[in-house]
Amino acid sequence: MKVALLGASKGMGRAVARVLAERGDTLCLLGRDRGELERCAADLAVRGAAGEVGIVACDLLEPSGFAPALDAAVRHLGGLDAVVVTAGLFATQEQLERDAGLRARLLAADFANTVQFCELARERLMAAGGGRRLCVFSSVAGDRARKPVILYGAAKAGLSHYLTGLDHKFAGDGLKVVLVKPGFVKTGMTAGLPTPPFAGEPEAVARRVVRALDRGTPVVYAPAIWRWIMLAIRLLPRAVMRRIGF
Amino acid sequence: MEPTLRVIHGGKEPARELPAEPPPSELSGWGMYPRVQGRQRLSENLERITEGATLTRGLGRSYGDASLPGAPGATVAGSVLADRLLAFDRETGLVRAEAGVTLMRLNRLSLPRGWFVPVTPGTHWVTLGGMVAADVHGKNHHVAGTFGEHVRSLRLRLADGRRIEVSDEHERALFRATLGGMGLTGHILEVTFQMARVPSPWIWQESEQVASFEAILERLADAGRDWPYTVCWNDLLNDGPGLGRGLIVRGRWAEPGEAPARRPPWRSAPTLPLLLPSWALQPWMVRVHNLARYLAHGARVRHAIAHPETFFYPLDVVREWNRLYGRRGFIQYQAVLPGPHDHPRHRQLIATLRRRRGDVYLCVIKDCGAEGRGLLSFPRPGVSYALDLPVGRGTQSLVDALNELVIAEGGRIYLAKDALTRAEHFRAMERDRLPAFQAVRDTWDPERRLKSALSVRLFGDAP
Ligand SMILES: Cc1cc2nc3c(=O)[nH]c(=O)nc-3n(C[C@H](O)[C@H](O)[C@H](O)COP(=O)(O)OP(=O)(O)OC[C@H]3O[C@@H](n4cnc5c(N)ncnc54)[C@H](O)[C@@H]3O)c2cc1C
């Protein structure tokens, strides 16, 4: 597959890119730090990625760069089979309540700008013909509002909603949308947070995501158990949600 | 595809603010003794998080306090997310990688391509940085030396923040002090080293029962003459005639004609989910286990084609098996005694253990070859003993007694395993080598910004 990835230098994006590289896919990395991208490209090449791994500057906080970056990626790849978006910001609820600037950046990056990026990616994927995939990482935090992740969860809820809509509209129409809802995965993003039970390892989660990408599964929880955890949480009555700190 | 198209447009270097300081947590090495409150920064960007950190640690597979902060609450950097392979030359086997690359990943990637690490410790849950900082040795020390012998160069972050590349050609003293320097000379960011060619990814293994301690030493010396990998598992819990008997295992890479054509299947090991209560593992259980293992082998010499992971990492079949020992934790005492295998000092070690009634849950005996380049590396020609001891009331005095014997016999201990050695004992063992090591630290880190719980305990660093 010819895959463009936004956010592959860290965390889950890095893990997904490695699974793709190890099976010999052709990759192009979009991100904001040139040095980091170059080192990731080297790593993916060692692991087996086909050809030269491309790198393109693209900052989720600067939407004006999205279209040229995507076009550069398509040129490098010589086509486009899939776009994977794992980039995003994370901050705790406390940090976001305190810092208005951070709040604005997070809401922009995780919702508005990601949607803008996806729209541009969608156009290019559909232009390329049938069966192309747009795979985007949202979060279980978007499934139900919870006290520790109100703002982050709201942005992700909006993103999940948008992606579900895309799936409804374009399923079988040349575009398969894969909405990934990671539960707690042990990455740099969650380092320093207390590790809950059922926390996932990035590699296992990445394998699950790539399987969903291949099949075009519309919604994938990873690790899988979070589907049932979130089902239970969605069913909890409001009175209970108010009382517990969860 | 246009291979030259690596378009960079727009974009600027992002601001490099340090991530918020992580909350304090309890840190410990593999033996879970001691435990220290500390802050551990984790990030894919190791270069950034080593800024101002007092130490870098990897997977915490050193047993005692080598990877722990020097004072409660101090900040250490964790390398495990910095795990990129930057270059791997398939023709020459030269690898350049970030310090957090785990040996498990590296093996699984390199073996199918015909390469293997030149030296491996007994677990693959270690990082390259940890392998360099401890200058690890393996079952092939008598032929291959330590891992450090195969390292070409290192990229370090010094205590004052400078980044430099060191090797035998450039800043040799610092390079050699870093091999086996337990993280006290600089944060290791990248490691460049030479892999070894293997004819197949499978191991040809032979094992044999040996009925007494003396016979074991003799057989180990014999095996070392013909085999690259030798090790001996030994039962020191059993009083009476069974004391010191064990199994000797030797191996080499299988030739393509001997080995299965398929590549070894990689399995993921189950994790021991709970910290067991401290009483859960009793000496009698270990005794029964040892006896069963000895008897089950039978008197014949056994041959087998072994999976490389089973051969090199038998303990890794269960992840987090250290939880077996419960909260009180355990230590591993490892020392090398110099000289020939038939010297009476080896008997004295056993006698000391018996006299002190030390419950040795696991004893591994290895051959050591020539001393390497590292200023403080552990191995020297002789025989190495690694003893797993549950921490209890008598453990400190047992370690003291063993250390006195080691000093008297001209041996030394392995810092990657140590938790209980006293500073004066350490100084006595390392009389000849310590000044050169401290001189390197005086040059590059006169204020001792880099330190660990181990260096406070043994090297006289202020906490
Ligand atoms: C089951 C088992 C079997 C073992 N068998 C062997 C064996 O056969 N031979 C042998 O030699 N050892 C053996 N060991 C010990 C192990 O190989 C070493 O302790 C190794 O250093 C652990 O690596 P780590 O990445 O977990 O490092 P840690 O335990 O996290 O750190 C070890 C030391 O390295 C330093 N360090 C780690 N990363 C860096 C870095 N990037 N820059 C600077 N300093 C750093 C730390 O400060 C610390 O001093 C064994 C350990 C276990 C648990």
Coordinates of C-alpha atoms in Angstrom, one line a residue, chain A residues 9-11 14 18 22 26 32-36 38-43 46-48 51-57 62 65 68-69 72 75-78 95 186-188 191-192 201 203 207, chain B residues 1-17 20 22-23 40 42-45 47-48 81-88 90 98 101 104-105 109 113 155 189-190 319:
Chain A
S9 CA 7.0 10.1 14.5
K10 CA 5.5 9.4 17.9
G11 CA 3.4 7.0 19.9
R14 CA 5.1 5.3 15.1
R18 CA 6.4 0.2 11.8
E22 CA 7.7 -4.4 8.2
T26 CA 5.6 2.5 0.7
R32 CA 6.4 19.3 11.9
D33 CA 9.9 18.4 13.1
R34 CA 12.2 17.7 10.2
G35 CA 14.9 16.1 12.4
E36 CA 12.5 13.7 14.0
E38 CA 14.3 12.0 9.1
R39 CA 15.2 9.7 12.0
C40 CA 11.8 8.0 11.8
A41 CA 12.2 7.5 8.0
A42 CA 15.6 5.9 8.6
D43 CA 14.0 3.5 11.2
V46 CA 15.7 -0.4 8.2
R47 CA 12.5 -2.2 9.2
G48 CA 11.7 -2.9 5.5
G51 CA 11.7 2.5 -1.6
E52 CA 12.7 5.7 0.1
V53 CA 10.5 6.9 3.0
G54 CA 9.3 10.4 2.1
I55 CA 9.1 13.2 4.6
V56 CA 7.0 16.3 4.3
A57 CA 6.7 19.3 6.6
E62 CA -1.2 25.5 10.3
G65 CA 0.0 23.9 4.7
P68 CA 0.6 21.4 -0.5
A69 CA 1.8 18.8 2.0
A72 CA 3.8 16.5 -2.1
R75 CA 3.9 12.9 -5.7
H76 CA 6.4 11.1 -3.6
L77 CA 4.3 8.0 -3.3
G78 CA 3.3 8.0 -6.9
Q95 CA -3.9 22.0 32.4
K186 CA 1.2 3.0 27.0
T187 CA 2.9 5.7 24.9
G188 CA 4.7 8.9 25.5
A191 CA 3.6 8.6 30.3
G192 CA 3.2 10.0 33.8
E201 CA 0.9 -2.1 24.3
E203 CA 2.6 -2.8 19.1
R207 CA -1.5 -4.6 14.6
Chain B
M1 CA 8.7 6.4 -8.0
E2 CA 11.0 9.4 -7.9
P3 CA 13.5 8.4 -5.3
T4 CA 15.0 11.9 -4.9
L5 CA 11.8 13.5 -4.0
R6 CA 12.1 14.4 -0.3
V7 CA 10.2 17.6 -0.3
I8 CA 10.4 19.9 2.6
H9 CA 8.4 23.0 2.4
G10 CA 7.2 25.5 5.0
G11 CA 7.4 24.4 8.5
K12 CA 9.7 25.7 11.2
E13 CA 11.5 24.0 14.1
P14 CA 8.9 23.6 16.8
A15 CA 9.4 25.2 20.2
R16 CA 11.4 22.8 22.4
E17 CA 9.8 23.2 25.8
A20 CA 5.9 19.1 32.4
P22 CA 6.2 13.9 35.7
P23 CA 4.6 13.0 39.1
Q40 CA 10.9 9.4 35.5
L42 CA 9.6 9.4 29.2
S43 CA 9.6 10.6 25.6
E44 CA 10.4 9.5 22.1
N45 CA 12.9 12.4 22.2
E47 CA 17.9 14.1 23.7
R48 CA 15.3 16.4 25.1
L81 CA 10.4 5.2 23.9
A82 CA 13.6 6.3 22.0
D83 CA 13.8 3.1 20.0
R84 CA 14.7 3.9 16.4
L85 CA 17.1 1.9 14.4
L86 CA 18.9 4.6 12.4
A87 CA 21.0 2.4 10.2
F88 CA 21.6 -1.4 9.6
R90 CA 23.0 -5.7 5.7
E98 CA 18.9 4.9 19.6
V101 CA 16.0 -0.1 21.3
M104 CA 14.1 -8.4 21.9
R105 CA 13.1 -6.2 18.9
L109 CA 14.5 -8.2 13.2
R113 CA 18.4 -11.5 8.0
R155 CA 26.7 9.5 21.0
L189 CA 21.8 8.7 23.1
E190 CA 23.0 6.4 20.3
R319 CA 7.3 -11.8 31.9

